[in-house]
Amino acid sequence: MTQSPFRSRPMALLFLSPLILLTALFFYWPVAEAIRWSFFLEQPFGGESTFVGFANFRRVLSDPEFWKSLKLTGIFMVTASVPAVLVPLMLAMAADRGLRTSRIARNVLVWPKGVAGASIGVIFGFIFNPFVGILTPLNQLWPGIWSPGTDGVDAFITLIVANLWNGIPFNFVILLAGLQALPDTYAKAAALDGAGPWRQALDIRLPLLAPQLFFVLVLEFTESIINAFGLIDTMTRGGPGGATTLLVYKIYADGFKGYDLSGASTQTVLLMIFVLLIAAAQFLLMERRVKYER
Amino acid sequence: MTLTLERPVAAAAKTGTDIRIEGLAKTYPGADSPVIPNLTAHLRAGEFTVILGPSGCGKSTLLNMLAGLEAAPTGRIVFGTREVQALAPRDRGCAMVFQNYALYPHMTVARNMDYSLRIAKVPRAEREARVAEVARMLELSALLDRRPSQLSGGQRQRVAIGRAIIREPQVLLFDEPLSNLDARLRNETRMELAQLHRRIGATSVFVTHDQVEAMTLADRVMILNKGRIEQFAPPSEIYAAPASTFVAGFLGSPPMNLLAVESRNGRIRLPDGGTIGCRRDGMFQLGIRPEHIRLGAGAEMRVQFREELGSHSVIALTTPDGARLRVTAPPGGTGDALRVSFPQDALHLFDAETGLAVRELLIRT
Ligand SMILES: Nc1ncnc2c1ncn2[C@@H]1O[C@H](COP(=O)(O)OP(=O)(O)O)[C@@H](O)[C@H]1O
Ligand SMILES: [Mg+2]
């Protein structure tokens, strides 16, 4: 057991109170409200609301648009998270072999994590613009090959790349720290056992990195679902033709553009359940395997 | 642990190779002085060499250079007829036991031991046979499916040894493998290692800072001081004729007494009142082991303190010159003063400036 740095509980609570207050105000309270609203029929411009039981849920669950956006959310979660973990993993493994120190580099690298999704969206919207962006030459060679404005797949790719760029720094730093924390005697023992760099990476470093990999994967899965909003809102606005209308964006569109507050709240609750299930499944499937004692 | 073997596990290692180290030097990047300035030595095939020296003297560096884990930019390392200093670790045929064992935490005992065989693409049947044999030899058969975290320190140590010998290496390297064990286990494992070495016959290099390990295990001890060889000789010779004050002061418990003396007109006055002839005048260090000092006759010296060790006691005396002199005595003595004398044939002489032994200058009568 480690000794608590605070001598008294009230003291600890005092220091935590701003965070608790913020979390309560901007997280728990809205969550409670969303759950409450999902059982009421809300008037778009205020006024009486009536308790309707599970009617909202029945309505949303029988709407094919909901299922389509949930499917897109699932696809985005996997196709965006996997590269956002794999690319930093490769970078970290490469960096671990060369750069053993350089704190400055690590600090600079983590900065993109501090950039809001919306800002990233604006930048990448420009980069991937079919007329002035970096892929413009492609269109000159093969007209129409790159067209995120009209092609759903292209639009989806822009989202994945923007999400990847956003995820690299943090995941890179976590994975690199995990690699650098491995005692180098494992690598020495493996070298003497005859393992070359590739086998060392696959047989020794990767399995020993499992706790950090698991951590970034769980975070990336849940975050990609939420973080996508800022990217979609600035880059594709859910289009073309609903191809990038993930559930987070649909909730926003239904609630604030379609004035269907009850429907939006219900979908919010369903999205929360979805995220919860994904996280729970990850813990159930993987956590037992990644635990090992040094 | 009983070491019963129908056939030696390391048939190939019977041809353990000799190791020639020529002009080896090493300076770590950023360091202003070399860890190893210039080292030349020849380790015979099948020999058990112990590298002994204080912490930080470059023992691990030397061992890692033999293994290929540390670059050897200057000098040559030759295993048998192969020059290896530029080869990768896996092309050298060394195996190593590390101080902290370095067992792969995510692999079972069996996997830890046969990992090198898998890499070498040894067929499964042979792998299993070899694991079974090594496990039986090291009494690990019941533990093959455990993870390292489920083993005691002594068991981990044996897995580490098993992992090293399973490949039947020509060269076996040990970096302070016993220092994480408790005293009793260390004694046991030490004896087992000696037996094991005799059975497998690989050329072994064992690094330690523990003189008991060095004296009991070694065919020859290489005493290292700041990356230089002070003496490279069998344990008995190191004890009987230390080549320098460093060696004299490092070995023995308590170590040899070293007293500053002056030779004038061909004679050195000894602290016990006697004199001994010397072929050269000047300043010297006179050495005598505590256990060689004779009690009951000679000069009387005051007792500073006594340490009772059960089997014997160690008594610190003050010489007439004010220096400290340790003697060993039968246990349980009392009294404020003791009479001591120095037998002539137990005396060692070292040059005061270089610290090197100049035993031949003494004229014993
Ligand atoms: N990787 C390294 N980089 C720089 N200096 C090192 C490195 N490894 C060891 N040293 C230094 O080299 C000297 C010898 O180290 P080492 O060979 O580990 O000694 P020993 O094993 O005898 O205790 C020490 O002063 C140590 O600080
Ligand atoms: Mg060392």
mmCIF file of N, CA and C in Angstrom, chain A residues 31-83:
data_model
loop_
_atom_site.group_PDB
_atom_site.id
_atom_site.type_symbol
_atom_site.label_atom_id
_atom_site.label_comp_id
_atom_site.label_asym_id
_atom_site.label_seq_id
_atom_site.Cartn_x
_atom_site.Cartn_y
_atom_site.Cartn_z
ATOM 1 N N VAL A 31 -25.772 13.947 -18.491
ATOM 2 C CA VAL A 31 -26.099 12.535 -18.685
ATOM 3 C C VAL A 31 -27.444 12.218 -18.036
ATOM 4 N N ALA A 32 -27.622 12.710 -16.810
ATOM 5 C CA ALA A 32 -28.887 12.469 -16.111
ATOM 6 C C ALA A 32 -30.050 13.091 -16.878
ATOM 7 N N GLU A 33 -29.830 14.291 -17.372
ATOM 8 C CA GLU A 33 -30.878 14.972 -18.133
ATOM 9 C C GLU A 33 -31.238 14.195 -19.405
ATOM 10 N N ALA A 34 -30.179 13.709 -20.083
ATOM 11 C CA ALA A 34 -30.422 12.974 -21.329
ATOM 12 C C ALA A 34 -31.262 11.736 -21.047
ATOM 13 N N ILE A 35 -30.890 11.048 -19.953
ATOM 14 C CA ILE A 35 -31.655 9.847 -19.613
ATOM 15 C C ILE A 35 -33.101 10.220 -19.310
ATOM 16 N N ARG A 36 -33.297 11.330 -18.555
ATOM 17 C CA ARG A 36 -34.662 11.737 -18.211
ATOM 18 C C ARG A 36 -35.447 12.088 -19.483
ATOM 19 N N TRP A 37 -34.804 12.894 -20.370
ATOM 20 C CA TRP A 37 -35.497 13.326 -21.584
ATOM 21 C C TRP A 37 -35.869 12.161 -22.480
ATOM 22 N N SER A 38 -35.053 11.100 -22.437
ATOM 23 C CA SER A 38 -35.338 9.999 -23.346
ATOM 24 C C SER A 38 -36.656 9.302 -22.995
ATOM 25 N N PHE A 39 -37.186 9.592 -21.814
ATOM 26 C CA PHE A 39 -38.474 9.001 -21.430
ATOM 27 C C PHE A 39 -39.635 9.987 -21.567
ATOM 28 N N PHE A 40 -39.323 11.222 -22.051
ATOM 29 C CA PHE A 40 -40.368 12.234 -22.210
ATOM 30 C C PHE A 40 -40.447 12.672 -23.662
ATOM 31 N N LEU A 41 -41.580 13.188 -24.038
ATOM 32 C CA LEU A 41 -41.686 13.841 -25.338
ATOM 33 C C LEU A 41 -41.540 15.334 -25.087
ATOM 34 N N GLU A 42 -40.444 15.916 -25.594
ATOM 35 C CA GLU A 42 -40.144 17.324 -25.335
ATOM 36 C C GLU A 42 -40.684 18.170 -26.475
ATOM 37 N N GLN A 43 -41.211 19.347 -26.124
ATOM 38 C CA GLN A 43 -41.603 20.287 -27.166
ATOM 39 C C GLN A 43 -40.356 21.033 -27.615
ATOM 40 N N PRO A 44 -40.217 21.231 -28.932
ATOM 41 C CA PRO A 44 -38.988 21.875 -29.422
ATOM 42 C C PRO A 44 -38.783 23.281 -28.872
ATOM 43 N N PHE A 45 -39.842 24.040 -28.641
ATOM 44 C CA PHE A 45 -39.640 25.416 -28.176
ATOM 45 C C PHE A 45 -40.072 25.579 -26.738
ATOM 46 N N GLY A 46 -39.851 24.530 -25.904
ATOM 47 C CA GLY A 46 -40.205 24.608 -24.483
ATOM 48 C C GLY A 46 -41.671 24.284 -24.278
ATOM 49 N N GLY A 47 -42.083 24.404 -23.030
ATOM 50 C CA GLY A 47 -43.471 24.113 -22.720
ATOM 51 C C GLY A 47 -43.632 22.730 -22.124
ATOM 52 N N GLU A 48 -44.844 22.247 -22.118
ATOM 53 C CA GLU A 48 -45.175 20.981 -21.471
ATOM 54 C C GLU A 48 -44.401 19.823 -22.078
ATOM 55 N N SER A 49 -43.901 18.905 -21.229
ATOM 56 C CA SER A 49 -43.361 17.660 -21.747
ATOM 57 C C SER A 49 -44.140 16.521 -21.110
ATOM 58 N N THR A 50 -44.352 15.476 -21.895
ATOM 59 C CA THR A 50 -45.185 14.389 -21.391
ATOM 60 C C THR A 50 -44.380 13.104 -21.307
ATOM 61 N N PHE A 51 -44.625 12.344 -20.218
ATOM 62 C CA PHE A 51 -43.942 11.070 -20.035
ATOM 63 C C PHE A 51 -44.485 10.067 -21.033
ATOM 64 N N VAL A 52 -43.563 9.422 -21.789
ATOM 65 C CA VAL A 52 -44.031 8.499 -22.818
ATOM 66 C C VAL A 52 -43.470 7.090 -22.645
ATOM 67 N N GLY A 53 -42.766 6.822 -21.543
ATOM 68 C CA GLY A 53 -42.205 5.490 -21.331
ATOM 69 C C GLY A 53 -41.133 5.174 -22.354
ATOM 70 N N PHE A 54 -41.191 3.985 -22.948
ATOM 71 C CA PHE A 54 -40.166 3.560 -23.899
ATOM 72 C C PHE A 54 -40.518 3.912 -25.339
ATOM 73 N N ALA A 55 -41.518 4.810 -25.523
ATOM 74 C CA ALA A 55 -41.955 5.137 -26.876
ATOM 75 C C ALA A 55 -40.822 5.704 -27.715
ATOM 76 N N ASN A 56 -40.006 6.598 -27.111
ATOM 77 C CA ASN A 56 -38.878 7.180 -27.843
ATOM 78 C C ASN A 56 -37.930 6.097 -28.323
ATOM 79 N N PHE A 57 -37.640 5.137 -27.430
ATOM 80 C CA PHE A 57 -36.712 4.067 -27.786
ATOM 81 C C PHE A 57 -37.274 3.234 -28.923
ATOM 82 N N ARG A 58 -38.604 2.931 -28.836
ATOM 83 C CA ARG A 58 -39.220 2.139 -29.896
ATOM 84 C C ARG A 58 -39.097 2.870 -31.229
ATOM 85 N N ARG A 59 -39.320 4.173 -31.182
ATOM 86 C CA ARG A 59 -39.265 4.969 -32.416
ATOM 87 C C ARG A 59 -37.848 4.950 -32.999
ATOM 88 N N VAL A 60 -36.856 5.242 -32.155
ATOM 89 C CA VAL A 60 -35.474 5.329 -32.646
ATOM 90 C C VAL A 60 -34.989 3.973 -33.150
ATOM 91 N N LEU A 61 -35.297 2.914 -32.378
ATOM 92 C CA LEU A 61 -34.768 1.603 -32.741
ATOM 93 C C LEU A 61 -35.395 1.049 -34.010
ATOM 94 N N SER A 62 -36.573 1.596 -34.388
ATOM 95 C CA SER A 62 -37.188 1.099 -35.622
ATOM 96 C C SER A 62 -36.841 2.000 -36.810
ATOM 97 N N ASP A 63 -35.964 2.990 -36.566
ATOM 98 C CA ASP A 63 -35.585 3.921 -37.631
ATOM 99 C C ASP A 63 -34.335 3.410 -38.341
ATOM 100 N N PRO A 64 -34.411 3.063 -39.628
ATOM 101 C CA PRO A 64 -33.222 2.546 -40.332
ATOM 102 C C PRO A 64 -32.068 3.545 -40.346
ATOM 103 N N GLU A 65 -32.378 4.855 -40.301
ATOM 104 C CA GLU A 65 -31.320 5.869 -40.281
ATOM 105 C C GLU A 65 -30.434 5.693 -39.051
ATOM 106 N N PHE A 66 -31.066 5.355 -37.900
ATOM 107 C CA PHE A 66 -30.312 5.148 -36.671
ATOM 108 C C PHE A 66 -29.338 3.986 -36.843
ATOM 109 N N TRP A 67 -29.854 2.882 -37.372
ATOM 110 C CA TRP A 67 -28.993 1.698 -37.538
ATOM 111 C C TRP A 67 -27.872 1.964 -38.517
ATOM 112 N N LYS A 68 -28.177 2.759 -39.550
ATOM 113 C CA LYS A 68 -27.134 3.073 -40.528
ATOM 114 C C LYS A 68 -26.010 3.877 -39.862
ATOM 115 N N SER A 69 -26.387 4.858 -39.064
ATOM 116 C CA SER A 69 -25.349 5.686 -38.447
ATOM 117 C C SER A 69 -24.597 4.903 -37.370
ATOM 118 N N LEU A 70 -25.283 3.969 -36.702
ATOM 119 C CA LEU A 70 -24.588 3.136 -35.712
ATOM 120 C C LEU A 70 -23.568 2.240 -36.414
ATOM 121 N N LYS A 71 -23.958 1.723 -37.576
ATOM 122 C CA LYS A 71 -23.043 0.877 -38.335
ATOM 123 C C LYS A 71 -21.825 1.692 -38.773
ATOM 124 N N LEU A 72 -22.101 2.919 -39.266
ATOM 125 C CA LEU A 72 -20.988 3.790 -39.673
ATOM 126 C C LEU A 72 -20.076 4.083 -38.485
ATOM 127 N N THR A 73 -20.698 4.287 -37.308
ATOM 128 C CA THR A 73 -19.911 4.539 -36.101
ATOM 129 C C THR A 73 -18.991 3.358 -35.816
ATOM 130 N N GLY A 74 -19.555 2.151 -35.919
ATOM 131 C CA GLY A 74 -18.747 0.950 -35.674
ATOM 132 C C GLY A 74 -17.608 0.837 -36.674
ATOM 133 N N ILE A 75 -17.931 1.106 -37.951
ATOM 134 C CA ILE A 75 -16.887 1.015 -38.977
ATOM 135 C C ILE A 75 -15.790 2.043 -38.711
ATOM 136 N N PHE A 76 -16.227 3.262 -38.380
ATOM 137 C CA PHE A 76 -15.239 4.315 -38.126
ATOM 138 C C PHE A 76 -14.378 3.946 -36.924
ATOM 139 N N MET A 77 -15.031 3.424 -35.884
ATOM 140 C CA MET A 77 -14.312 3.059 -34.663
ATOM 141 C C MET A 77 -13.150 2.118 -34.988
ATOM 142 N N VAL A 78 -13.422 1.112 -35.796
ATOM 143 C CA VAL A 78 -12.377 0.126 -36.096
ATOM 144 C C VAL A 78 -11.365 0.681 -37.099
ATOM 145 N N THR A 79 -11.888 1.249 -38.216
ATOM 146 C CA THR A 79 -10.952 1.676 -39.259
ATOM 147 C C THR A 79 -10.145 2.896 -38.836
ATOM 148 N N ALA A 80 -10.660 3.697 -37.900
ATOM 149 C CA ALA A 80 -9.899 4.866 -37.469
ATOM 150 C C ALA A 80 -8.974 4.523 -36.315
ATOM 151 N N SER A 81 -9.424 3.640 -35.391
ATOM 152 C CA SER A 81 -8.621 3.354 -34.202
ATOM 153 C C SER A 81 -7.413 2.499 -34.514
ATOM 154 N N VAL A 82 -7.617 1.508 -35.370
ATOM 155 C CA VAL A 82 -6.521 0.565 -35.602
ATOM 156 C C VAL A 82 -5.289 1.272 -36.173
ATOM 157 N N PRO A 83 -5.451 2.089 -37.253
ATOM 158 C CA PRO A 83 -4.237 2.814 -37.685
ATOM 159 C C PRO A 83 -3.746 3.816 -36.647
#
